[in-house]
PDB file of C-alpha atoms and ligand atoms in Angstrom:
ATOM      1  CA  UNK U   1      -1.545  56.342   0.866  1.00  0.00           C
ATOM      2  CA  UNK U   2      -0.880  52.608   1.348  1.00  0.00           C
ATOM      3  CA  UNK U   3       1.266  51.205  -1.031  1.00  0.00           C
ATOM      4  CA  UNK U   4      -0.762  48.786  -3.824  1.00  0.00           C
ATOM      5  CA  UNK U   5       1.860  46.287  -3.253  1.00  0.00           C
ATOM      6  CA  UNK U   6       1.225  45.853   0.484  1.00  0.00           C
ATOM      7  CA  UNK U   7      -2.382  46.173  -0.283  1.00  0.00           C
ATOM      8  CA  UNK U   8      -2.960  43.285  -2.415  1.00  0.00           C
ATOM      9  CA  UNK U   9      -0.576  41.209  -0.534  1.00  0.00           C
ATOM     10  CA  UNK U  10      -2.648  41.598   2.544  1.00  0.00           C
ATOM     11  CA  UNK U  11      -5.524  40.475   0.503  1.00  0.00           C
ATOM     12  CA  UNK U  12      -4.412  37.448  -0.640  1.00  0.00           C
ATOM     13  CA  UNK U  13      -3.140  36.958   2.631  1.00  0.00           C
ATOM     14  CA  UNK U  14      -6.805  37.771   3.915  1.00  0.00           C
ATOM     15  CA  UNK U  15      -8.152  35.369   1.149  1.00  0.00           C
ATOM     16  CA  UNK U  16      -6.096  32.111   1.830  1.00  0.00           C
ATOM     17  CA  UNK U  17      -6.748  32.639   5.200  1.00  0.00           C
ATOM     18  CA  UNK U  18     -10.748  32.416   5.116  1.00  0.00           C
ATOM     19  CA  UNK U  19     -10.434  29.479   1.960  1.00  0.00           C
ATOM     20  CA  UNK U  20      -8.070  27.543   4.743  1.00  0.00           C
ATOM     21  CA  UNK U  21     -10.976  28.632   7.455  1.00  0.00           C
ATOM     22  CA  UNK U  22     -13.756  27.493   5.400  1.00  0.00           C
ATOM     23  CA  UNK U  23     -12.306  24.291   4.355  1.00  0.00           C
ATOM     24  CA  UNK U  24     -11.287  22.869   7.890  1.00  0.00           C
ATOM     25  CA  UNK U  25     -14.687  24.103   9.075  1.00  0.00           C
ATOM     26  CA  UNK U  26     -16.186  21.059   6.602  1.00  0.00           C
ATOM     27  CA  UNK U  27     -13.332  19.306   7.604  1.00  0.00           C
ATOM     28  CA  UNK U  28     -11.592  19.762   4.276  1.00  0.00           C
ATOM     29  CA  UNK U  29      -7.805  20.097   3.480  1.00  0.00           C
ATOM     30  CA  UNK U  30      -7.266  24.228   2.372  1.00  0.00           C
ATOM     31  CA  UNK U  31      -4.309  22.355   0.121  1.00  0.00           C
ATOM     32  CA  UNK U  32      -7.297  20.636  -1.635  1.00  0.00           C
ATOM     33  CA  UNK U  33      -8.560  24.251  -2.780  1.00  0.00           C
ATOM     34  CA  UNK U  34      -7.015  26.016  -5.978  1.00  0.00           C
ATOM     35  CA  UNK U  35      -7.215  30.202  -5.941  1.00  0.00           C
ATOM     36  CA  UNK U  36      -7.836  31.597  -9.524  1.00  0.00           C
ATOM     37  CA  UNK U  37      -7.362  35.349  -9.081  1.00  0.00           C
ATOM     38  CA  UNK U  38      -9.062  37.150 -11.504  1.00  0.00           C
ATOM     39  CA  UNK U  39      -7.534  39.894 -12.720  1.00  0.00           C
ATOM     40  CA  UNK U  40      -9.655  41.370 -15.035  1.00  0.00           C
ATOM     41  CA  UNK U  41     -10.498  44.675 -13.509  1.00  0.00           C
ATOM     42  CA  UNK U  42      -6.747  46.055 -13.146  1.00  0.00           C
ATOM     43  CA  UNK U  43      -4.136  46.282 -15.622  1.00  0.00           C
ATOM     44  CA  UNK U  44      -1.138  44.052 -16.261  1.00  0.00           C
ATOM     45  CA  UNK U  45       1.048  45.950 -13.595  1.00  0.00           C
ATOM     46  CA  UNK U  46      -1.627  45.416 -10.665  1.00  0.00           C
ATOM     47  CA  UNK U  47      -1.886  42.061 -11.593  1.00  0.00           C
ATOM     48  CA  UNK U  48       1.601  41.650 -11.700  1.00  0.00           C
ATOM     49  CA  UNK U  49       1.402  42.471  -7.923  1.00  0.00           C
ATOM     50  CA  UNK U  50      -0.795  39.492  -7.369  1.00  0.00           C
ATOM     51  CA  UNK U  51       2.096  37.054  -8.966  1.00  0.00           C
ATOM     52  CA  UNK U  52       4.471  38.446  -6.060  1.00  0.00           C
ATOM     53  CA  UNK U  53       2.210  37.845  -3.628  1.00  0.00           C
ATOM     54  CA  UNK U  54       2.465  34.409  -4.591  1.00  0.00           C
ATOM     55  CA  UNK U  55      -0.974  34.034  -6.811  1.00  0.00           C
ATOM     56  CA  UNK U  56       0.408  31.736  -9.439  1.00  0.00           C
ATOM     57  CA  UNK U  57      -3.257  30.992 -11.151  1.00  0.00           C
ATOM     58  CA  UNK U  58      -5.081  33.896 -12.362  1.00  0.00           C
ATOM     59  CA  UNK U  59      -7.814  34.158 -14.684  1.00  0.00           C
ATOM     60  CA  UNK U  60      -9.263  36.347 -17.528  1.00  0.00           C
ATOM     61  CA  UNK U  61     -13.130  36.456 -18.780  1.00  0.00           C
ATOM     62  CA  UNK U  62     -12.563  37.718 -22.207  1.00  0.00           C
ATOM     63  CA  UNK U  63      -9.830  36.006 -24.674  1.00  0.00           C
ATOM     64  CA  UNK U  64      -8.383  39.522 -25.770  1.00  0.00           C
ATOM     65  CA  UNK U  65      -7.329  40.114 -21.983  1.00  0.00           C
ATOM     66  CA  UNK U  66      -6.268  37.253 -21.488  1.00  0.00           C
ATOM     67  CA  UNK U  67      -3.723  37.086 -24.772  1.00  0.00           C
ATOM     68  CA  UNK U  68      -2.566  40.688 -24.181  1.00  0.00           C
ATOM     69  CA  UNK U  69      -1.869  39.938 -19.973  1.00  0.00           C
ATOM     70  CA  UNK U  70      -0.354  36.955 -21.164  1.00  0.00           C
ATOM     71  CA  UNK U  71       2.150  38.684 -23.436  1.00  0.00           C
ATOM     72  CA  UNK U  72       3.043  41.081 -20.352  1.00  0.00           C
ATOM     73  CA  UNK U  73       6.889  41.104 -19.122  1.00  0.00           C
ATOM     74  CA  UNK U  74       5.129  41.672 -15.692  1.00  0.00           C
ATOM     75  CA  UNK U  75       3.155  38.145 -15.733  1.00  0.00           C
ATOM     76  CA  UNK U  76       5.448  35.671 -16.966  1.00  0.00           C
ATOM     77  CA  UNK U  77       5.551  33.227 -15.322  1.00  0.00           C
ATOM     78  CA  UNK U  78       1.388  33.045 -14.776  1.00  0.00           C
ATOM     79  CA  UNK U  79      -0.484  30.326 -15.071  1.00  0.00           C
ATOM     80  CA  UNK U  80      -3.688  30.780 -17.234  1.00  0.00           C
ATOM     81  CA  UNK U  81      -7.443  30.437 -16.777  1.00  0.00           C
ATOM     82  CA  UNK U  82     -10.002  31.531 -18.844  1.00  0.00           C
ATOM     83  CA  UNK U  83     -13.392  31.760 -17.402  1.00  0.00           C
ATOM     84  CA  UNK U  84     -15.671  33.677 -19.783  1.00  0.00           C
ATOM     85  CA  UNK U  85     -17.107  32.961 -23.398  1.00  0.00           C
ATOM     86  CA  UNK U  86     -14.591  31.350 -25.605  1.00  0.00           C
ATOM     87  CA  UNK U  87     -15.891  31.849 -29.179  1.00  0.00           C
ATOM     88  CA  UNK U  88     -14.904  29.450 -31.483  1.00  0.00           C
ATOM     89  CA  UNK U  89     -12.638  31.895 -33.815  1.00  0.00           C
ATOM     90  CA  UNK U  90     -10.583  32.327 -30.745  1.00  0.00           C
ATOM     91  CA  UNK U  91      -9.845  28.983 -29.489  1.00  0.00           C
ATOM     92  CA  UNK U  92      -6.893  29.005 -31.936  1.00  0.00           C
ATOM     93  CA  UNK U  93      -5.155  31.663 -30.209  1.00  0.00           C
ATOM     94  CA  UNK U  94      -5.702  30.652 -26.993  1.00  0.00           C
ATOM     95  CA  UNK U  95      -5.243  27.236 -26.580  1.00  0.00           C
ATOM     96  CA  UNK U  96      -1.302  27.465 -25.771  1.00  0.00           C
ATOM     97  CA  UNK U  97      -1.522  30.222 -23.368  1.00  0.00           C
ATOM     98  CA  UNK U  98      -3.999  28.151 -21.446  1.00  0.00           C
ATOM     99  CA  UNK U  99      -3.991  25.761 -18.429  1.00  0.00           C
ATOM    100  CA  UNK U 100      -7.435  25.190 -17.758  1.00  0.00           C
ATOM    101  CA  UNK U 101     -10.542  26.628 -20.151  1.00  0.00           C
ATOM    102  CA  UNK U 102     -13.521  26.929 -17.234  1.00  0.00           C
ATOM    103  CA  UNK U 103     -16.526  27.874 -20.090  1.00  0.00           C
ATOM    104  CA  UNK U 104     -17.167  25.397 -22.832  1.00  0.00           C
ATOM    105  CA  UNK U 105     -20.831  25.614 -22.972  1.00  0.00           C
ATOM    106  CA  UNK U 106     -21.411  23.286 -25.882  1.00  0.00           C
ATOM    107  CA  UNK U 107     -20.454  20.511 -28.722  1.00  0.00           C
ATOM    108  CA  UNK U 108     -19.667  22.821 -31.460  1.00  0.00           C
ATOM    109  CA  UNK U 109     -16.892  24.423 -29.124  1.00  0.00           C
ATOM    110  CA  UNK U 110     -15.288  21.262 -28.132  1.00  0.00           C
ATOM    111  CA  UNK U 111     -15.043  20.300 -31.445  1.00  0.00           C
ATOM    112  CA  UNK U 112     -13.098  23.145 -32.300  1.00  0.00           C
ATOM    113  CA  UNK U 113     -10.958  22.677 -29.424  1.00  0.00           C
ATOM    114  CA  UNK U 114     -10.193  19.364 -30.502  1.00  0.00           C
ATOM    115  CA  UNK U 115      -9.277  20.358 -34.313  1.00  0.00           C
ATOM    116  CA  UNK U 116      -6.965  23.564 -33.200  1.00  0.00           C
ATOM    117  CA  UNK U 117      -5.527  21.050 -30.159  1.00  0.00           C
ATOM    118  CA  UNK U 118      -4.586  18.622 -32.840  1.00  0.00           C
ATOM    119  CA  UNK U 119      -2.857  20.783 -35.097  1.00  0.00           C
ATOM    120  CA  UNK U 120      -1.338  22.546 -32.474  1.00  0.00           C
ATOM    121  CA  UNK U 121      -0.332  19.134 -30.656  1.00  0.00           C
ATOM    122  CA  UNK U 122      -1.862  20.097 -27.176  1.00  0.00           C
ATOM    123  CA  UNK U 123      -4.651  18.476 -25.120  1.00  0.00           C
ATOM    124  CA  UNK U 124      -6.076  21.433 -23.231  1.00  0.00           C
ATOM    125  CA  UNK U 125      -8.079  20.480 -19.481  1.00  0.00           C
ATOM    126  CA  UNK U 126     -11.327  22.111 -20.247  1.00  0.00           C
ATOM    127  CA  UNK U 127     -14.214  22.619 -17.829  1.00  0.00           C
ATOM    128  CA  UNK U 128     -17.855  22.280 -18.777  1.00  0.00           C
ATOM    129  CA  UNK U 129     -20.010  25.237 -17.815  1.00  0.00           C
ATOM    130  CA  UNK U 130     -23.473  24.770 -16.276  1.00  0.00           C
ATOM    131  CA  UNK U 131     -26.247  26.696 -15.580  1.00  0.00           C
ATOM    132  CA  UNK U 132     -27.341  25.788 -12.039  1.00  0.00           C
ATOM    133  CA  UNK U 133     -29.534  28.575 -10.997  1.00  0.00           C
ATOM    134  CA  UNK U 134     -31.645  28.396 -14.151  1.00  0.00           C
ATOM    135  CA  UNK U 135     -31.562  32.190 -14.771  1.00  0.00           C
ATOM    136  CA  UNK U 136     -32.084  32.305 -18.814  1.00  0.00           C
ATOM    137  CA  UNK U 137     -29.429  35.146 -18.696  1.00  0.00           C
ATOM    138  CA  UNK U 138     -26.352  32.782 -17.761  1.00  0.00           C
ATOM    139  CA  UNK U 139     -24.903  31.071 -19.984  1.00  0.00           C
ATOM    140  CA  UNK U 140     -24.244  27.012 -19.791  1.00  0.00           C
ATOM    141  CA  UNK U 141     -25.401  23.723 -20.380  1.00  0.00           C
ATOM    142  CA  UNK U 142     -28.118  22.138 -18.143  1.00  0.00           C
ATOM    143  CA  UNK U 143     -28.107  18.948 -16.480  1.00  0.00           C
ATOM    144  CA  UNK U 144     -30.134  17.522 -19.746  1.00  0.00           C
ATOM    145  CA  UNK U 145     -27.528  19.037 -21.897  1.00  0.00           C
ATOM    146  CA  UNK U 146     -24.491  17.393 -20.347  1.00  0.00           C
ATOM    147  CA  UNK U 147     -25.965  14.036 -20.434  1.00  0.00           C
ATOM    148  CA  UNK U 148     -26.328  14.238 -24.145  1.00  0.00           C
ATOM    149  CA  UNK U 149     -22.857  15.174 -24.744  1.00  0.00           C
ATOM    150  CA  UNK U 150     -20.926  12.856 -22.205  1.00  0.00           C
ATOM    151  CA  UNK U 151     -21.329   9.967 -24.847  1.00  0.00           C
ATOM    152  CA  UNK U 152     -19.995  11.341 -27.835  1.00  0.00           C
ATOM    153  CA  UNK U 153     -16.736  13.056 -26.015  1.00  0.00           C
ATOM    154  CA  UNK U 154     -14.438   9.932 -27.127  1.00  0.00           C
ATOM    155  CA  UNK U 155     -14.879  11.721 -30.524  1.00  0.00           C
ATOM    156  CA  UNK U 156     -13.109  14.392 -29.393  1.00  0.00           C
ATOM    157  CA  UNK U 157     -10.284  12.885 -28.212  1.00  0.00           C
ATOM    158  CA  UNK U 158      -6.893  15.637 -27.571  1.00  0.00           C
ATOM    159  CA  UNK U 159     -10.074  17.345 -25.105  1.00  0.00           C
ATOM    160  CA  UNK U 160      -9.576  16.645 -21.684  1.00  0.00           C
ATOM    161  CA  UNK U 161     -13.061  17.505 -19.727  1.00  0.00           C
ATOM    162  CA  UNK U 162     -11.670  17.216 -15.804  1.00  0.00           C
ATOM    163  CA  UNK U 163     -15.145  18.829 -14.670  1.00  0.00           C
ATOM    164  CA  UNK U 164     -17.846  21.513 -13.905  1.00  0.00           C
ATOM    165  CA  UNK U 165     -17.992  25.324 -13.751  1.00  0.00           C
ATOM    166  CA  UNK U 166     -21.207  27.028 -12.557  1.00  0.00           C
ATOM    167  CA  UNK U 167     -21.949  30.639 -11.103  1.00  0.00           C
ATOM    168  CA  UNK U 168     -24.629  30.705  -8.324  1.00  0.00           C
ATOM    169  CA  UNK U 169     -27.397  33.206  -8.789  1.00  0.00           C
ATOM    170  CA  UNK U 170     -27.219  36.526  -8.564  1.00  0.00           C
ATOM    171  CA  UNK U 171     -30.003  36.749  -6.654  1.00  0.00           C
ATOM    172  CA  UNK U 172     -31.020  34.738  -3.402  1.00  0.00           C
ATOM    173  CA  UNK U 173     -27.840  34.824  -0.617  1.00  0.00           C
ATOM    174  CA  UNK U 174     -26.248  32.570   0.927  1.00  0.00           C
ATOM    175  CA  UNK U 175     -29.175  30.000   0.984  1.00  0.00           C
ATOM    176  CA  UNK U 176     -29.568  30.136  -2.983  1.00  0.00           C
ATOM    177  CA  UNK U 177     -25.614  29.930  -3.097  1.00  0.00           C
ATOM    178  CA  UNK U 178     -25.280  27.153  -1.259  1.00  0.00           C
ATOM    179  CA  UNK U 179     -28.267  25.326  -2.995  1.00  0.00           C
ATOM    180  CA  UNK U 180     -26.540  26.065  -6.113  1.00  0.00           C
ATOM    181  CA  UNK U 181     -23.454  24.522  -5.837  1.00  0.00           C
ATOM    182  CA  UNK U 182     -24.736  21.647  -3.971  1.00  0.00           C
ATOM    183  CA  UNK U 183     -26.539  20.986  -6.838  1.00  0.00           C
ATOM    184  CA  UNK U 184     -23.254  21.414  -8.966  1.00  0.00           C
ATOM    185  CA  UNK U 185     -21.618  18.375  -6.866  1.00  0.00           C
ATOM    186  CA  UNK U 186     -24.231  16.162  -7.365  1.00  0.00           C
ATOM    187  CA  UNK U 187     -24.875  16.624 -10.813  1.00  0.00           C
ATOM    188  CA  UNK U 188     -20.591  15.467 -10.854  1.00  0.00           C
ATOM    189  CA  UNK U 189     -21.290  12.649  -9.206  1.00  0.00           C
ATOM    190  CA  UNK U 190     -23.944  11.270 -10.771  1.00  0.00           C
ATOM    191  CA  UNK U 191     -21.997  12.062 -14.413  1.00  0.00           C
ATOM    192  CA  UNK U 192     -19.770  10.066 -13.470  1.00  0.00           C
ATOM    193  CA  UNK U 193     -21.610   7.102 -12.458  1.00  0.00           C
ATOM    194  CA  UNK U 194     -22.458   7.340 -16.150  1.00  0.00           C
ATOM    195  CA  UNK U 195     -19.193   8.701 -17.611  1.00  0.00           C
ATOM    196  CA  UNK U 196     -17.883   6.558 -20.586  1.00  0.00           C
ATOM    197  CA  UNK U 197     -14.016   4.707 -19.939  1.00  0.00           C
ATOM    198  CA  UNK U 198     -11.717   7.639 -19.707  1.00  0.00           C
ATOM    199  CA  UNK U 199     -13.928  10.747 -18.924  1.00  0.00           C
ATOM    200  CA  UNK U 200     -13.794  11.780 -15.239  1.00  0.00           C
ATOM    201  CA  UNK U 201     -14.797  15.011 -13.588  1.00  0.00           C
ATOM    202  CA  UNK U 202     -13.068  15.902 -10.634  1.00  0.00           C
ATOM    203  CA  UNK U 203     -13.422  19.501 -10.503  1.00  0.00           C
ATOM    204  CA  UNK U 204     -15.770  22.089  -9.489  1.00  0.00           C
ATOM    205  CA  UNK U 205     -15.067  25.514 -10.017  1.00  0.00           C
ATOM    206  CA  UNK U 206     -17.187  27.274  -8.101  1.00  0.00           C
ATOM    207  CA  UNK U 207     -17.550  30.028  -5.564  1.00  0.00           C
ATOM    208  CA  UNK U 208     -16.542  33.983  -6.316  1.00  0.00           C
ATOM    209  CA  UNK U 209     -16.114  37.060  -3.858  1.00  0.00           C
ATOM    210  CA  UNK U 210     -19.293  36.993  -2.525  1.00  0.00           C
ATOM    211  CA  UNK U 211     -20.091  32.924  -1.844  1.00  0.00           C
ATOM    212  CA  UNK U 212     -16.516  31.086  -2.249  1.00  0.00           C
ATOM    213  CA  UNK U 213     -17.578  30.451   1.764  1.00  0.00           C
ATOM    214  CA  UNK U 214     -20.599  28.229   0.514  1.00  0.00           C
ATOM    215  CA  UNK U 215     -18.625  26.935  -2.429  1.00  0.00           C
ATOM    216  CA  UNK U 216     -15.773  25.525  -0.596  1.00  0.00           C
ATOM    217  CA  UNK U 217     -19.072  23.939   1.931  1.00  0.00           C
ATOM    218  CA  UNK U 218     -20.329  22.305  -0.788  1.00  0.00           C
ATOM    219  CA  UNK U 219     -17.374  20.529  -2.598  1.00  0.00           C
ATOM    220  CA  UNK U 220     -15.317  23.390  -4.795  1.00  0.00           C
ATOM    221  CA  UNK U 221     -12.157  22.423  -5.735  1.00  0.00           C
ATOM    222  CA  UNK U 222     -11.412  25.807  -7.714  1.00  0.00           C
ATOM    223  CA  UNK U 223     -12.348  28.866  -6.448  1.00  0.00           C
ATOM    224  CA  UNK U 224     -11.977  31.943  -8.846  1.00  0.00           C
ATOM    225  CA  UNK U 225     -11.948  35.397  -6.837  1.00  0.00           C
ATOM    226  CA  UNK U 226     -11.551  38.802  -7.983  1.00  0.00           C
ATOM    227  CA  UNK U 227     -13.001  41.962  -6.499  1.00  0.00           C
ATOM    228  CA  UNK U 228     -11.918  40.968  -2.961  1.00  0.00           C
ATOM    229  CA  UNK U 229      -8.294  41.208  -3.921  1.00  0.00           C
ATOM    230  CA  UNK U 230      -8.323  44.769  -4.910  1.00  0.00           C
ATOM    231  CA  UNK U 231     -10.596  45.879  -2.051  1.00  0.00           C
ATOM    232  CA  UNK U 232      -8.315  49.429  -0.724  1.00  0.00           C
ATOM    233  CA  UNK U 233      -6.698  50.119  -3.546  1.00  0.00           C
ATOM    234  CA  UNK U 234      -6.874  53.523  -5.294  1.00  0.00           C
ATOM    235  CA  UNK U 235      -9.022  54.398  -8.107  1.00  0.00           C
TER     236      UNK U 235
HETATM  237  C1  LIG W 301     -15.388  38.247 -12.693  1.00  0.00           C
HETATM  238  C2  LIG W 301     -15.543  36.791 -12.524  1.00  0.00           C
HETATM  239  C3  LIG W 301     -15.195  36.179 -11.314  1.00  0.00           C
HETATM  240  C4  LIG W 301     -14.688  36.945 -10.108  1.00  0.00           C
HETATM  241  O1  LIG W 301     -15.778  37.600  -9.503  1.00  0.00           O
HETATM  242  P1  LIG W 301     -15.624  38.486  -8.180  1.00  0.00           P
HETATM  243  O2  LIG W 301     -17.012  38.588  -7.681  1.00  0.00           O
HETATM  244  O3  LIG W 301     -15.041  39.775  -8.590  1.00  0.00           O
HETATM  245  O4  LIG W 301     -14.750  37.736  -7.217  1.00  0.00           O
HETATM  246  C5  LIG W 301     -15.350  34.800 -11.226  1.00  0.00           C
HETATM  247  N1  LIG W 301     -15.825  34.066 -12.262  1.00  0.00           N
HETATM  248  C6  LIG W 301     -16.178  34.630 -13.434  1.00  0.00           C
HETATM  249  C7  LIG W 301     -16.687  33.765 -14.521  1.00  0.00           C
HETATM  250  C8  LIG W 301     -16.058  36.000 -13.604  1.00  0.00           C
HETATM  251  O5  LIG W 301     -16.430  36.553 -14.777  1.00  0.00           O
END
């Protein structure tokens, strides 16, 4: 049997090589990229493994993973990122362990985040989370949504929003993907034609396992991959 080290660092190796591929294919710089692995299916120790081989960024969908991976002896030294639901009664605990929040889907939240950050003396980067394909099941804010709430984040002052999440539907392919996240960049752009003094979005996190090709294609800046970094490893 293949030792898990080895394994996953062939897979990241595998990974920055297509992100680097994809990116000069649009003419982008791979440096202009940033890898979140997510390392919610394996436990602190297999992540661990993804530190050594040199995956500094790694991400959590649920706040209880995140807090107890973040407490591991095996992943100090980790940045961060936590891309599923944040519920308010958590944003407490969170907010120090955090380097960039990818899922604030709506006012309520940010106000939170702005209360705990003050206390706490922080400003946390946030991302806002939209819903691109338009499947009811996935969370986010629409386009509609987003327009409503650029105006009023001066009140909330300690919360830095540096850009957009999305997921592309699950359904679709490739075309669907790409239509997606195209639609992500634009709606950035034309945000901040409209952004008030001191909001700007820069980022787009966008693009998982199965489409980061398409995401990078269309403008991500953030990529957050999991499954394809623990392809070959025993179960
Ligand atoms: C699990 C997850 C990912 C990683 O997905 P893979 O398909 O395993 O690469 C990315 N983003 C979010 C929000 C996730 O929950």
């Amino acid at each position: 049997m293949r030792d898990p080290r080895q394994i996953i660092a062939d897979n990241v190796a595998r990974v920055n090589d297509q992100i680097a591929a994809a990116a000069t294919k649009v003419g982008r710089q791979p440096s202009d990229i940033k890898l979140v692995a997510v390392s919610k299916y394996v436990d602190a120790a297999t992540a661990g493994l993804l530190l050594n081989a040199g995956c500094q960024d790694l991400g959590e969908s649920r706040p209880q993973e995140l807090w107890a991976k973040a407490a591991a002896a095996e992943l100090a030294g980790a940045s961060w990122h936590l891309v599923g639901r944040l519920q308010r009664n958590k944003v407490r605990r969170t907010l120090p362990m955090v380097k960039l929040i990818h899922s604030v889907d709506s006012e309520r939240l940010i106000a939170e985040i702005d209360e705990q950050a003050e206390t706490l003396e922080l400003q946390p980067r946030v991302l806002l989370e939209v819903n691109c394909s338009g499947e009811s099941a996935k969370q986010g804010l629409t386009a509609e949504d987003i327009r409503r709430l650029l105006p009023v984040l001066p009140q909330y002052p300690r919360v830095r929003v540096a850009g957009l999440m999305t997921m592309a539907a699950l359904e679709g392919g490739a075309e669907t993907a790409h239509k997606n996240f195209a639609a992500l960049r634009e709606l950035r752009d034309s945000l901040n034609r409209e952004a008030p003094p001191g909001v700007e979005l820069s980022e787009l996190s966008m693009g998982m396992s199965g489409d980061f090709e398409a995401a990078i294609a269309e403008g991500a800046t953030i990529v957050r991959i999991g499954s394809m970094l623990f392809e070959g490893l025993p179960r």
